[in-house]
Structures are given as structure tokens and as C-alpha cells.
Tab-separated table of C-alpha atoms and ligand atoms in Angstrom:
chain	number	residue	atom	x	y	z
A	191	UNK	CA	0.000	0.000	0.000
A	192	UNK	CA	1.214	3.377	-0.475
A	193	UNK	CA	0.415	6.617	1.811
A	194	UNK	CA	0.321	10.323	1.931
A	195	UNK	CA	0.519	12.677	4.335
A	196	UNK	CA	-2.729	14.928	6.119
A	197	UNK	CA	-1.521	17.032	8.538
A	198	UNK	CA	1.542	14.667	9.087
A	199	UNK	CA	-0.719	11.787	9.251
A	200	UNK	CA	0.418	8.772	7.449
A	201	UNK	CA	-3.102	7.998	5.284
A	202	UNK	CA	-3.428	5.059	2.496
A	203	UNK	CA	-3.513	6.121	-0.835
A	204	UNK	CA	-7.213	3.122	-0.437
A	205	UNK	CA	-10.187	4.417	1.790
A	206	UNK	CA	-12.486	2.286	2.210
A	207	UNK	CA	-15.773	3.737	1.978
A	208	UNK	CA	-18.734	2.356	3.961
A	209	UNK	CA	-21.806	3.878	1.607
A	210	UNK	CA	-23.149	0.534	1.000
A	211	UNK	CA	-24.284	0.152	4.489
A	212	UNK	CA	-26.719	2.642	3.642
A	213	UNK	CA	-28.123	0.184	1.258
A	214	UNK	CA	-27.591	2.249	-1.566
A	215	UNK	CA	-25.964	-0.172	-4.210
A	216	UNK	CA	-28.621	-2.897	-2.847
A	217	UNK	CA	-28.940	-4.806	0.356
A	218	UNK	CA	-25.583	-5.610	2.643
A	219	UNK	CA	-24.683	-8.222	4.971
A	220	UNK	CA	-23.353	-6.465	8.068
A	221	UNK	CA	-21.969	-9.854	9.203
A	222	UNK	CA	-19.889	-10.070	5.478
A	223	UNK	CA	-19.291	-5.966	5.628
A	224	UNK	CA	-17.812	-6.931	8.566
A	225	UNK	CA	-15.418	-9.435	7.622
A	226	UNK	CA	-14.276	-6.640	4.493
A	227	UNK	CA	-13.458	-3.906	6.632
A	228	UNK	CA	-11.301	-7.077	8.753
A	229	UNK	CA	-9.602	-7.807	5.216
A	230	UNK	CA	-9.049	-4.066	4.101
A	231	UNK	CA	-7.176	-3.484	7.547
A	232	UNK	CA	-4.698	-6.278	7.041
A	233	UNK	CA	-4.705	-5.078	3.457
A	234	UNK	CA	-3.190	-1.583	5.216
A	235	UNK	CA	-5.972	0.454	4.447
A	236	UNK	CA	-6.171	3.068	7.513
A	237	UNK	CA	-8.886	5.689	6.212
A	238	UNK	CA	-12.382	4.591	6.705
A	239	UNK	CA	-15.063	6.770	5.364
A	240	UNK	CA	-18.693	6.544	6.650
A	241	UNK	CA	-21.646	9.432	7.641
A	242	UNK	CA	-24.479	9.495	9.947
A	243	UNK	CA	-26.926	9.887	7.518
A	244	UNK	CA	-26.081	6.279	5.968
A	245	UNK	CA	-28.249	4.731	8.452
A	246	UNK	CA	-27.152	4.547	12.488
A	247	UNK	CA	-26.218	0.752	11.412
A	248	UNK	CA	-23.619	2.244	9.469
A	249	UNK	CA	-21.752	3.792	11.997
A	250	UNK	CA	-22.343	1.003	14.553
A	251	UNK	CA	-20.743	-1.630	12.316
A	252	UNK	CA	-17.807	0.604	11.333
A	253	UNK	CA	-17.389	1.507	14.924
A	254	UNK	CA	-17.379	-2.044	16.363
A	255	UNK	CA	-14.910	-3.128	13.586
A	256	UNK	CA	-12.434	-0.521	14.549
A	257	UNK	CA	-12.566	-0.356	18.079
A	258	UNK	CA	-9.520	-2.813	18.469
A	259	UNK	CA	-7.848	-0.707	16.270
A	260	UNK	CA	-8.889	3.173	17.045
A	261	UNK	CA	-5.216	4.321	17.422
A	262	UNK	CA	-3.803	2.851	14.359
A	263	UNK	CA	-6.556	4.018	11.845
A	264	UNK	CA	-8.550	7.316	10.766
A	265	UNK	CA	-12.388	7.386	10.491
A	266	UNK	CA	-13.887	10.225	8.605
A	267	UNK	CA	-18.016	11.015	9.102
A	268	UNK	CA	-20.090	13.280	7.590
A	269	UNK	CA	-22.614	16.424	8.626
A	270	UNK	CA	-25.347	18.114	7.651
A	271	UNK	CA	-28.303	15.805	6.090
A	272	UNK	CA	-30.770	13.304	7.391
A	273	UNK	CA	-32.597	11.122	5.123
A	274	UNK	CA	-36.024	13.013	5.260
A	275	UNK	CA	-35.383	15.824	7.033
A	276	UNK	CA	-34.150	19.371	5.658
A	277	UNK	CA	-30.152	20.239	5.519
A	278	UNK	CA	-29.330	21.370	8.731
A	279	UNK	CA	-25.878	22.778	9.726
A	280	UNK	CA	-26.853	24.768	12.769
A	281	UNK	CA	-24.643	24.987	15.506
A	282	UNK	CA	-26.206	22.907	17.998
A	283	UNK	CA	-27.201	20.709	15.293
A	284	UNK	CA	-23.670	20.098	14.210
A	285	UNK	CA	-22.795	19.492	18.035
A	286	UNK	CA	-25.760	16.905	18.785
A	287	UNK	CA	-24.968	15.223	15.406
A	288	UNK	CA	-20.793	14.864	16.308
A	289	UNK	CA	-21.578	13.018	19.921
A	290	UNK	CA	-23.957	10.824	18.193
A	291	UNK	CA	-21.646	9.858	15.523
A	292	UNK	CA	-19.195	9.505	18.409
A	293	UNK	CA	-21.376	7.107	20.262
A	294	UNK	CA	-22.379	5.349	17.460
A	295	UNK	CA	-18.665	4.945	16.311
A	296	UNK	CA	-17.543	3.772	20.201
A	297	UNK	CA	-15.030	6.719	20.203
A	298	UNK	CA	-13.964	9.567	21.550
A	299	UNK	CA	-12.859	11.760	18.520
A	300	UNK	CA	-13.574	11.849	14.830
A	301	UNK	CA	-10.177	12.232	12.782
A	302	UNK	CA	-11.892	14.351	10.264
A	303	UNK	CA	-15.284	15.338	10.078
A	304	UNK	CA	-17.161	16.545	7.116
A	305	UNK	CA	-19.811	19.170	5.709
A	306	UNK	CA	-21.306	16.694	4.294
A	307	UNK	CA	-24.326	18.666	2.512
A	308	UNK	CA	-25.248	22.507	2.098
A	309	UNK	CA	-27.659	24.055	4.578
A	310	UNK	CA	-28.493	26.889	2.510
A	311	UNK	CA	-30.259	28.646	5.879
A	312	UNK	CA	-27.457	28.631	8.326
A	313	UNK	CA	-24.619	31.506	7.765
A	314	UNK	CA	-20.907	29.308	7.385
A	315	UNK	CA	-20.014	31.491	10.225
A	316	UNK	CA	-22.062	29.374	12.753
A	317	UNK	CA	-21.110	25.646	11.297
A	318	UNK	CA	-17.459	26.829	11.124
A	319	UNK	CA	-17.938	27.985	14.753
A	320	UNK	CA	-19.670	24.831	15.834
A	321	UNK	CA	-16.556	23.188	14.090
A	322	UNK	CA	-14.025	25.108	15.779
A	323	UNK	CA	-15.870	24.179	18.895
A	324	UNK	CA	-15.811	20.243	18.448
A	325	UNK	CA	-12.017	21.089	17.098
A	326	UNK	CA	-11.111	22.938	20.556
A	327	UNK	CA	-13.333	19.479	23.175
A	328	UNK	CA	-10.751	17.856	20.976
A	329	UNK	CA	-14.395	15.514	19.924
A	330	UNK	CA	-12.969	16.414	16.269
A	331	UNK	CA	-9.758	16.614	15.080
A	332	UNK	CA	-9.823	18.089	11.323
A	333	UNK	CA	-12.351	18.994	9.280
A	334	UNK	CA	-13.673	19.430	5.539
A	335	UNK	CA	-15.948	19.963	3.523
A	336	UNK	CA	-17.618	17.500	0.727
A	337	UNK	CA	-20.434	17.628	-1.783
A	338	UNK	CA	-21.191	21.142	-1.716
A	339	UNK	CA	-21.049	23.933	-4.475
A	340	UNK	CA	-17.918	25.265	-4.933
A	341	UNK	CA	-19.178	28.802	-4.010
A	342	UNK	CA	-19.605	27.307	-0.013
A	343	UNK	CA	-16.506	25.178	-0.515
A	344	UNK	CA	-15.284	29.077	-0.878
A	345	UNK	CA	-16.747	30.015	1.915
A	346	UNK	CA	-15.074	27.479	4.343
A	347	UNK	CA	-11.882	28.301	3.304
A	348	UNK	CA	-12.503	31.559	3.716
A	349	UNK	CA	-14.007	31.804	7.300
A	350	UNK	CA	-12.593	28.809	8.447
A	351	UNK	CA	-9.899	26.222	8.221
A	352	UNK	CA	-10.905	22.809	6.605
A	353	UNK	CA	-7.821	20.778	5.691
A	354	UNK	CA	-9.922	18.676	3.120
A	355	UNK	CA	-12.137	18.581	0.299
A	356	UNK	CA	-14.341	15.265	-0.699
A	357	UNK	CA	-15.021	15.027	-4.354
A	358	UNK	CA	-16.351	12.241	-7.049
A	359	UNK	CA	-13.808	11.453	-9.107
A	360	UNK	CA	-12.889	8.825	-12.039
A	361	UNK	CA	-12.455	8.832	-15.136
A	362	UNK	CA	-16.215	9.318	-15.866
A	363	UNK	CA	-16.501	12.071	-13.109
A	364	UNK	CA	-14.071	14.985	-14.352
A	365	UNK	CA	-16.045	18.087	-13.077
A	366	UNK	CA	-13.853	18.778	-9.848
A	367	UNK	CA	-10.853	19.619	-12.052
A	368	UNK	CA	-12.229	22.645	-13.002
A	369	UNK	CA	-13.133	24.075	-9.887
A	370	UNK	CA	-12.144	22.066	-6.703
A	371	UNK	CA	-8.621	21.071	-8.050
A	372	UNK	CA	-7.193	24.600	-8.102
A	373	UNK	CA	-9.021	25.110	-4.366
A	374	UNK	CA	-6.770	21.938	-3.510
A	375	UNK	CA	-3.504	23.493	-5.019
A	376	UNK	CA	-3.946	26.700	-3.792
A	377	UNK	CA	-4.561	25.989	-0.022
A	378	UNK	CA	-2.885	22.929	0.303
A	379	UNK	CA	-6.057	21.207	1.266
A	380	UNK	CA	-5.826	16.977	0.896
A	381	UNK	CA	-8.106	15.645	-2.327
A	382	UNK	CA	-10.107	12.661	-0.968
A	383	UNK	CA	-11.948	11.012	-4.119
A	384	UNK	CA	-14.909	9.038	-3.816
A	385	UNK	CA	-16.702	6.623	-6.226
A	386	UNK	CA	-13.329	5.808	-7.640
A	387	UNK	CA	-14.977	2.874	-9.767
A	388	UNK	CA	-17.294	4.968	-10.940
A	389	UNK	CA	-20.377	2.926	-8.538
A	390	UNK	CA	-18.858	0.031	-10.385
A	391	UNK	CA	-18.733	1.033	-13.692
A	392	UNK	CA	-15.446	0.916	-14.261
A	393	UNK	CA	-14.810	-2.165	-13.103
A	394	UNK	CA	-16.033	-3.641	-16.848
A	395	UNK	CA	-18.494	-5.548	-15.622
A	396	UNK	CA	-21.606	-3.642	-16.054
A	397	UNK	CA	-23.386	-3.817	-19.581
A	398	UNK	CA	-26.542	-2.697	-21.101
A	399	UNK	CA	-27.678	-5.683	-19.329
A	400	UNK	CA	-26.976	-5.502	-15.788
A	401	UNK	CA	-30.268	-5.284	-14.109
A	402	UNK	CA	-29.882	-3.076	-10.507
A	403	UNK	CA	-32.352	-4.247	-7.413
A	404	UNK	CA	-35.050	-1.814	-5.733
A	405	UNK	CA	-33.718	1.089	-4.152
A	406	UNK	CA	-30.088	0.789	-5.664
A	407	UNK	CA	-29.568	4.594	-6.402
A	408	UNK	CA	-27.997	3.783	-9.640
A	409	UNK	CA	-31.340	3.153	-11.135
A	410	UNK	CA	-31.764	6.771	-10.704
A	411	UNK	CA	-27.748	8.211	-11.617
A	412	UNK	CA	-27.287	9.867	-14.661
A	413	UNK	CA	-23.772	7.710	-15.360
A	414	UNK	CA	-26.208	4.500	-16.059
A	415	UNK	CA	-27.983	6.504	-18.508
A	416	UNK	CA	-28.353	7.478	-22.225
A	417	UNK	CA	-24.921	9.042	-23.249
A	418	UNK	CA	-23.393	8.911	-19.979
A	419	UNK	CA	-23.445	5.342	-19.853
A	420	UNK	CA	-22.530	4.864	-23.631
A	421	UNK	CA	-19.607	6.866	-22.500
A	422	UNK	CA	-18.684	5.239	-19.712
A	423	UNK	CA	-18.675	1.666	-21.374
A	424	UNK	CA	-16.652	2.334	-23.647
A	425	UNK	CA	-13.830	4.002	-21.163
A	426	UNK	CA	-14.308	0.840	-19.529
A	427	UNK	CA	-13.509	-1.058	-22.316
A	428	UNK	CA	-10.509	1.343	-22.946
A	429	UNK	CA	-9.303	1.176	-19.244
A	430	UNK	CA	-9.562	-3.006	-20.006
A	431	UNK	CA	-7.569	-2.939	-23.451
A	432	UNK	CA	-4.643	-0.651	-21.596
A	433	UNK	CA	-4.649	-2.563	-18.610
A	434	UNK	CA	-4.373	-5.984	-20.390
A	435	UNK	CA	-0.789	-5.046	-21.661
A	436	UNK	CA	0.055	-4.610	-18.171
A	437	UNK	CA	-1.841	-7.665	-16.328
A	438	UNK	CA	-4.139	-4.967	-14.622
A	439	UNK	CA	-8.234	-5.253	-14.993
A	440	UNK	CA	-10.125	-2.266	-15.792
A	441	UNK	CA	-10.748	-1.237	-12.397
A	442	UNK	CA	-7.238	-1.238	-11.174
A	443	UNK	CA	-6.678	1.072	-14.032
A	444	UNK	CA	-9.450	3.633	-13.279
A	445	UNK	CA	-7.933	3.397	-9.908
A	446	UNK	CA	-4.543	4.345	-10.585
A	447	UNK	CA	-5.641	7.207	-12.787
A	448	UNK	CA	-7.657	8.500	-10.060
A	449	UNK	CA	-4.131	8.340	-8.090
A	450	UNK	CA	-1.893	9.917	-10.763
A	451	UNK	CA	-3.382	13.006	-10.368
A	452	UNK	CA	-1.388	14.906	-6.946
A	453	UNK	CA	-4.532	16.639	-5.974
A	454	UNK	CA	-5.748	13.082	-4.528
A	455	UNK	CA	-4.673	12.117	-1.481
A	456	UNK	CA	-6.724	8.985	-1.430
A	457	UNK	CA	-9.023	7.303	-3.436
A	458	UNK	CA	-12.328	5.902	-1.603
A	459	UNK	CA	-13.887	2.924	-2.845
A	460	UNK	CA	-16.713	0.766	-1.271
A	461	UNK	CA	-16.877	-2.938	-2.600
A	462	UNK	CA	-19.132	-4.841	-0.328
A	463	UNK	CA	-16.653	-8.371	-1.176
A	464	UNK	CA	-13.347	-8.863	-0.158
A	465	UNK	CA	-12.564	-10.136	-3.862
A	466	UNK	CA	-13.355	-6.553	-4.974
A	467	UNK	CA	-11.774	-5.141	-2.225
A	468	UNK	CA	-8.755	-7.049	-3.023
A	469	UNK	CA	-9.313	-6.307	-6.491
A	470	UNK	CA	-9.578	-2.467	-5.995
A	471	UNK	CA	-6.253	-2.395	-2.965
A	472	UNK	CA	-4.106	-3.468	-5.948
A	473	UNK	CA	-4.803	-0.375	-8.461
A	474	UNK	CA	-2.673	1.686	-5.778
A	475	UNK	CA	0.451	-0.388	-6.861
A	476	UNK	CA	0.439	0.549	-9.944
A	477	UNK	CA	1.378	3.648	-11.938
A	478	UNK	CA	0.625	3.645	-15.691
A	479	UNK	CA	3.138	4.624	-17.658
A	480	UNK	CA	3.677	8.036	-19.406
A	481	UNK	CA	2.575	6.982	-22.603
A	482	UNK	CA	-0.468	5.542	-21.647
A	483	UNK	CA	-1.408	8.249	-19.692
A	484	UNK	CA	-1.321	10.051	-22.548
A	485	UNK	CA	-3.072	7.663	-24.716
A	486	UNK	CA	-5.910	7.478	-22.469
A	487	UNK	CA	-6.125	11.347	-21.822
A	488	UNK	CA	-6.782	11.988	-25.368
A	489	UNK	CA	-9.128	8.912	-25.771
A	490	UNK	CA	-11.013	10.321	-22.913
A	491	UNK	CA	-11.057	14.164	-24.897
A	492	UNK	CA	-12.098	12.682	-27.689
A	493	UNK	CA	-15.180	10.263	-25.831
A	494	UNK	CA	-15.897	13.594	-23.782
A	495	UNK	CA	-16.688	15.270	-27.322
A	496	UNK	CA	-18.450	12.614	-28.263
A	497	UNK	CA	-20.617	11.707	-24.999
A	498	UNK	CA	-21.185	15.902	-25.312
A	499	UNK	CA	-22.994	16.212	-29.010
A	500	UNK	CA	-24.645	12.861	-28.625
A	501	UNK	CA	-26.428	14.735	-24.987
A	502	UNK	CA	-27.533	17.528	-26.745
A	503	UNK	CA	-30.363	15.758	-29.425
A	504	UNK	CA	-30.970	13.579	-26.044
A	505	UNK	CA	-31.685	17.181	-23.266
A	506	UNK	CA	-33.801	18.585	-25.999
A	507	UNK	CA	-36.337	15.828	-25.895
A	508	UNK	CA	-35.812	15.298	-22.064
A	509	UNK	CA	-37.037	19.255	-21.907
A	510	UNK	CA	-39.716	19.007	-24.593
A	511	UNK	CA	-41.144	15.688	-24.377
A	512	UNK	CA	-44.014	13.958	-22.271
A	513	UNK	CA	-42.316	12.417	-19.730
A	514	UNK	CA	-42.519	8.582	-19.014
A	515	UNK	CA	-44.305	7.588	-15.790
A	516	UNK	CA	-41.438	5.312	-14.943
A	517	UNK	CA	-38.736	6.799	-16.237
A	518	UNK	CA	-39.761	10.352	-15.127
A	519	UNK	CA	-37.644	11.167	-12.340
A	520	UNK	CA	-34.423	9.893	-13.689
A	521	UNK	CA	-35.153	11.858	-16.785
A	522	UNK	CA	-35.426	15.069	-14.852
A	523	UNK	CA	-31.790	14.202	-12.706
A	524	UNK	CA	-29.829	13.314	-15.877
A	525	UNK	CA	-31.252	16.847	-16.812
A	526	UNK	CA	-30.125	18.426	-13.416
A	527	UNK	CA	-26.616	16.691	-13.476
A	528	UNK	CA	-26.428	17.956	-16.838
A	529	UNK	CA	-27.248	21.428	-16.532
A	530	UNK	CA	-24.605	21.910	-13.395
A	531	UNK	CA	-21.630	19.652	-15.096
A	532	UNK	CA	-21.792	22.029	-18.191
A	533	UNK	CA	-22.097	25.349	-16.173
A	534	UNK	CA	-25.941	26.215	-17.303
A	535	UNK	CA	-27.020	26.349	-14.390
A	536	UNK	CA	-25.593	26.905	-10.662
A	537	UNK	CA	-26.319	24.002	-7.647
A	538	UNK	CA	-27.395	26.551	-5.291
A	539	UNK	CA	-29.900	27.597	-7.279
A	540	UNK	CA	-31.249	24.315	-8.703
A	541	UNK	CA	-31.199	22.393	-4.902
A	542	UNK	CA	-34.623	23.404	-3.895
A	543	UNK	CA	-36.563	22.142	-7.613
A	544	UNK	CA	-34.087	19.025	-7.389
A	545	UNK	CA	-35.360	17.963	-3.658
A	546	UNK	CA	-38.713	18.471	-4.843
A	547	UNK	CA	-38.064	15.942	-7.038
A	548	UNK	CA	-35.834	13.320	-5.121
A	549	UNK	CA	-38.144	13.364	-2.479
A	550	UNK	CA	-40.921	12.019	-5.036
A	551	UNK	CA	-38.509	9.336	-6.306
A	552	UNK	CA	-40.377	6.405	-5.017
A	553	UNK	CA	-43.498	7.870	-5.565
A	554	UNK	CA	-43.843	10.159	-8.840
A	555	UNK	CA	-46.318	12.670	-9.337
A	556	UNK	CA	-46.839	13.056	-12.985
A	557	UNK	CA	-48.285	17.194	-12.271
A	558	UNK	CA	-45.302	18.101	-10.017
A	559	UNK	CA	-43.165	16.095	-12.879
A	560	UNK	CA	-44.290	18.320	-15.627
A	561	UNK	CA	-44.398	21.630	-13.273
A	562	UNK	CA	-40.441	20.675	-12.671
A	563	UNK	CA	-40.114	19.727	-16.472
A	564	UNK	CA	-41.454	23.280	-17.352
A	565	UNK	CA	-39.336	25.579	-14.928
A	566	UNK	CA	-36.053	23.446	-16.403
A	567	UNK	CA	-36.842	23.523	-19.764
A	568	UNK	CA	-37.758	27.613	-19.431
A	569	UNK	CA	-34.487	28.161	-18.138
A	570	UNK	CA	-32.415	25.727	-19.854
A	571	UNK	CA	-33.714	25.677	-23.411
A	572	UNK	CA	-31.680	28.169	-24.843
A	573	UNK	CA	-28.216	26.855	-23.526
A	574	UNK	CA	-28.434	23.428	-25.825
B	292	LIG	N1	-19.216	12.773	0.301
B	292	LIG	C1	-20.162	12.234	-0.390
B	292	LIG	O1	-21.171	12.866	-0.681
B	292	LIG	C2	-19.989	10.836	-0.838
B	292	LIG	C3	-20.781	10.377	-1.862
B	292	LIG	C4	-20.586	9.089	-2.271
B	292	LIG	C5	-19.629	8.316	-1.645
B	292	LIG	N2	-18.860	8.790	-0.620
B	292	LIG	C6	-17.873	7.943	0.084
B	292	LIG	O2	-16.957	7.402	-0.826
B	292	LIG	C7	-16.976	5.973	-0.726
B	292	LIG	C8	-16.649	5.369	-2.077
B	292	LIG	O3	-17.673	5.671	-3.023
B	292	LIG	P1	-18.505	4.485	-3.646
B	292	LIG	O4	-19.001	3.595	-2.571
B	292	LIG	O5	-19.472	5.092	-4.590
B	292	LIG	O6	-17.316	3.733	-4.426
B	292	LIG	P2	-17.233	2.792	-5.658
B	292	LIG	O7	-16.250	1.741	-5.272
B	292	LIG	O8	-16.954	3.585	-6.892
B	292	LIG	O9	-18.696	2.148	-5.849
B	292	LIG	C9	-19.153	1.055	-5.111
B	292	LIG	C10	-19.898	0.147	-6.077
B	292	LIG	O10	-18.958	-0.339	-7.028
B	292	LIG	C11	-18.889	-1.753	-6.986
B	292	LIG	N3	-17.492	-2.190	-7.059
B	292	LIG	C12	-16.408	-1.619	-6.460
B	292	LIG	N4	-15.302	-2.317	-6.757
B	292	LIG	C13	-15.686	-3.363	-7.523
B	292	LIG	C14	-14.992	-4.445	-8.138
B	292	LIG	N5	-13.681	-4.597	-8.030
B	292	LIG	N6	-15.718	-5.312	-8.891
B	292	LIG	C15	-17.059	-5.177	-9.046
B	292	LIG	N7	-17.774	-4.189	-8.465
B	292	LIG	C16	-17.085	-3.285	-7.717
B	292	LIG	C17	-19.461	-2.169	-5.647
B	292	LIG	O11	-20.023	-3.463	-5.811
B	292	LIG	P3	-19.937	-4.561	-4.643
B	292	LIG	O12	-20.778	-4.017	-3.528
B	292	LIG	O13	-20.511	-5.771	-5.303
B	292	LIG	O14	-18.512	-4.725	-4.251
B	292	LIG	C18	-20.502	-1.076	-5.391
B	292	LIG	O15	-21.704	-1.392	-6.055
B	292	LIG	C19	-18.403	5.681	-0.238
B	292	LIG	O16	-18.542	4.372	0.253
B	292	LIG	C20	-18.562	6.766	0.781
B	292	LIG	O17	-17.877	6.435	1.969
B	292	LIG	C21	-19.020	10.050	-0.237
């Protein structure tokens, strides 16, 4: 394994990442979980990434695996959402929501904590003060920030004095090199990527076919979708043709790309089998070589282009069509992922329609559907 330093702390260049607890890529076995996080610690994995708002289980079982070990590793958690419930990054809610994660861990300090979502209604002076609090009871160590627009990423550099950013990144997940990458550079603040395999699609063994179960949030993400996915299937199959000439799957490739860049620190992945685990661990021993690099930096230019023109035909029906029952609600977040990747359209402004519509994912409402459709296509029309 190799490591990096945060503030002087030795961290693996693998995080494990504990997201499937939450049951988001289909129903775990906390017994088998278990026995992974066992594996990825032998493996030399230190940095274990979880929230509280994957489920109380999720801390529990990371907390319990770990407590042997609490001096030798760093656990990361997450702030500011609760499945249900509004964004909420008040001070004493930031407070209430560190013991519990404490408890639920069996700890007595969080290594680094993390904004985890954007509470549009509470100033960044009071979460940064709650912060500083935690920092000063000595319940926190560090802190960061993670998933938020870059405008509040901003912010908390700004007013306070977060020594990481969380960011997707892969090779089908580019956007943070425009904005978050220089924010890295120029404050010296650690890069911690997440869905390195791109939720698996890297790994070369998703098709057209692959079927996800109820509640698996990729039947909803825009990356299993119309030109995304085309996209990302064939960088797959790229990742797989490169890798072959150096007895490396697809998935240790996407890894090591992720690595190659110095902005990341570490590269979070969360296989729910210790054969992916395993699998994953070994893309950190790897560096692809210069001319590859290259090769697959202008294949993935040239797919980019590609994946870009094909959208386009694809938004304008999205925006003008009737949408599908079904199909609705995904329709609507490729559209929303869209229209903030390409700059048409800021987060900030777009959160409030997009919860409307998240919150109705199980349940679609074909009026509120349309009355979302409308306000998108009224604003976004013009930029295709
Ligand atoms: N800050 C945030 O907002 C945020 C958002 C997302 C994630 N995160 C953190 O980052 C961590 C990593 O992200 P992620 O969980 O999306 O990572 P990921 O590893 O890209 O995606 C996990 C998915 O990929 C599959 N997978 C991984 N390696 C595989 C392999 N070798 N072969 C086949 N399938 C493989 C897993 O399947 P199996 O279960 O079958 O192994 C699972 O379905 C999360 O767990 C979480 O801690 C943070």
C-alpha cells in the first residue's frame, strides 16, 4: 500500500468507503461488511469513510470493527443531512450530530469530520464555529468539507480552516478539475476522491444488461444513462484494453488514474466483497506509464466530445417531451446533473426544484413532474 501525508498523518492512498451500508448499491450483509473492513485493515488500508446519515447501522458496524484498532486508523463522518429531514448545519445541530456519531462509532474523537451537505439557511459562520468548537473538546480533530457547491466550498476556506475537500472522481466524473482542483492546489487542502470505480462502472463488468435491485440509487444516476453510460462503457472497455498489456483489470486502471493526479490524497472505494476489495487495494500499486497516460487522456477528450454532441439531441427531448411515468424522475436528474456539469445552471440555485423531485422518487407525481419539467426547460432551453 502506499500513503500520503494529512496534517503529518500517514493515510493510504485506499479508503475504504462504507456507503453501502446505507443500502444504496442494494442490500448488505453487516456480518460479510464486517469481515471486508477485517480484510481491508490487514490489506493496510487506515482511512475509513462513513456518515451518519447512511443509516445509524452504518456507523455502529464501522465503529465495532475498529474499536480494536482506534489508534492505528482514521475514520472520517459526515454532517449536515438526514434522510427526510431538511439540511441542517446549525450549531447545535452540528454538536448533537458529532456526539452521536461519536457514540455510534464507540469513540472519543472523529479524525476528520465533514460538511457533508449545504444548509443553505445557516450563515458558514455558525457551522465553522460549531466546528471550531468540536475542534477545541478535541471531539474532532480536522475537518472538511464534501459535496457542496464550490461557491460554499469558498466560503469554508474563507471563514474557516478545513484541511480537506471530498469530491467524485474517475475517469467518468471529471467536473472537480475545473473548480475544486485549483481550491486543492492553492490551499494545500488533501483531495479525498470518492466513487473511484465509478459505482462500479469501471470495473467492466456492467453492460446494457446488468439489471440493478429496488432502491439501488444507480437506477436513478445519470452515469447508467443514455450518453453517460454509452460513455462510460466504452472508457471501460478502454481502461480493459490498456490494462491488459500490463496484467491490470479495468478497475485497477481507473484506480490508478484516479491516483496519478497529486490533488488526490486517497481514493475511496466501497466494494461490499473482499474479492473486490482485493481487487480495488491493488490499483494503488500501480502507476501507468507516461505513454499511456497520454493515450488514455486523449481517448477520454475525444469520448468527452463525443458523450457531449450525442447529450444535446438527447436534453432537448428530455425538456420538450411527455415524460414517461417510470422513467420520469431519472429523466429530470440526468437533466439536473447535466445542466450543473456544463455550467448552465448553478447548484445553489437548482437544490430546492431538485429535492422536490428526489423526495418524489419512489413515488412520482406526474403534475409536479411536468411543473419541474417546465421551470427546467424555461431556463435551460436556450443553452443546448
Ligand atoms: N461525500 C459524499 O457525498 C460521498 C458520496 C458518495 C460516496 N462517498 C464515500 O466514498 C466511498 C466510495 O464511493 P462508492 O461507494 O461510490 O465507491 P465505488 O467503489 O466507486 O462504488 C461502489 C460500487 O462499485 C462496486 N465495485 C467496487 N469495486 C468493484 C470491483 N472490483 N468489482 C465489481 N464491483 C465493484 C461495488 O459493488 P460490490 O458491492 O458488489 O462490491 C458497489 O456497487 C463511499 O462508500 C462513501 O464512503 C461520499
Amino acid at each position: 500500500m502506499r500513503y500520503d501525508t494529512i496534517n503529518g498523518d500517514e493515510i493510504s492512498a485506499i479508503g475504504m468507503g462504507c456507503y453501502a451500508l446505507s443500502g444504496a448499491y442494494g442490500s448488505v450483509d453487516h456480518h460479510k461488511y464486517r469481515k471486508v473492513i477485517d480484510r481491508a485493515i490487514e490489506l493496510g488500508v487506515v482511512l475509513f469513510d462513513t456518515a451518519d446519515t447512511y443509516g445509524e447501522d452504518a456507523e455502529r458496524v464501522l465503529g465495532d470493527a475498529l474499536v480494536n484498532v482506534r489508534e492505528d486508523v482514521f475514520i472520517s463522518t459526515k454532517v449536515g443531512i438526514t434522510e427526510g429531514k431538511k439540511p441542517d448545519l446549525s450549531y447545535d445541530s452540528v454538536v448533537d450530530a458529532c456526539k452521536n456519531s461519536l457514540s455510534r462509532l464507540k469513540t472519543n474523537y472523529i479524525d476528520f469530520y465533514l460538511i457533508h451537505f449545504d444548509d443553505p439557511e445557516t450563515p458558514v459562520e455558525e457551522t465553522v464555529e460549531a466546528l471550531e468548537h468540536l475542534q477545541d473538546e478535541q471531539m474532532i480533530l480536522h475537518y472538511g468539507v464534501s459535496h457542496i457547491p464550490h461557491q460554499r466550498v469558498e466560503e469554508y476556506i474563507e471563514l474557516g480552516d478545513p484541511s480537506i475537500l471530498m469530491f467524485e472522481y474517475s475517469a467518468v466524473a471529471r467536473d472537480a478539475e475545473s473548480r475544486l482542483f485549483p481550491l486543492c492546489r492553492k490551499h494545500d487542502l488533501a483531495g479525498l476522491a470518492f466513487s473511484v470505480t465509478g459505482r462500479g462502472v469501471l470495473t467492466g463488468k456492467i453492460t446494457p444488461e446488468t439489471e440493478f435491485g429496488e432502491g439501488d440509487i444507480r437506477n436513478n444516476d445519470p452515469l447508467f444513462k443514455y450518453a453517460r453510460f454509452g460513455s462510460a462503457l466504452r472508457i471501460a472497455r478502454k481502461m480493459e484494453e490498456i490494462g491488459k498489456k500490463h496484467d491490470k483489470t479495468p478497475v485497477q486502471m481507473a484506480i490508478a488514474w484516479v491516483l496519478s493526479h497529486p490533488e488526490i490524497t486517497c481514493a475511496l472505494t466501497g466494494p461490499s466483497s473482499i474479492e473486490h476489495l482485493e481487487e480495488n487495494v491493488q490499483g494503488a500499486e500501480f502507476t501507468i506509464p507516461d505513454e499511456d497516460m497520454e493515450e488514455l487522456e486523449q481517448f477520454l477528450k475525444q469520448d468527452h466530445q463525443r458523450m457531449l454532441e450525442d447529450e444535446s439531441e438527447l436534453l432537448k427531448k428530455l425538456l420538450k417531451e411527455p415524460l414517461d411515468q417510470k422513467s420520469g424522475v431519472s429523466d429530470l436528474v440526468y437533466v439536473f446533473e447535466t445542466a450543473i456539469s456544463r455550467g448552465w445552471a448553478e447548484e445553489t440555485d437548482l437544490m430546492p426544484l431538485f429535492m422536490r423531485l428526489w423526495k418524489m422518487k419512489e413515488d412520482p407525481d406526474s403534475a409536479v413532474m411536468e411543473e419541474i419539467q417546465s421551470v427546467l426547460k424555461e431556463g435551460l432551453l436556450d443553452n443546448i
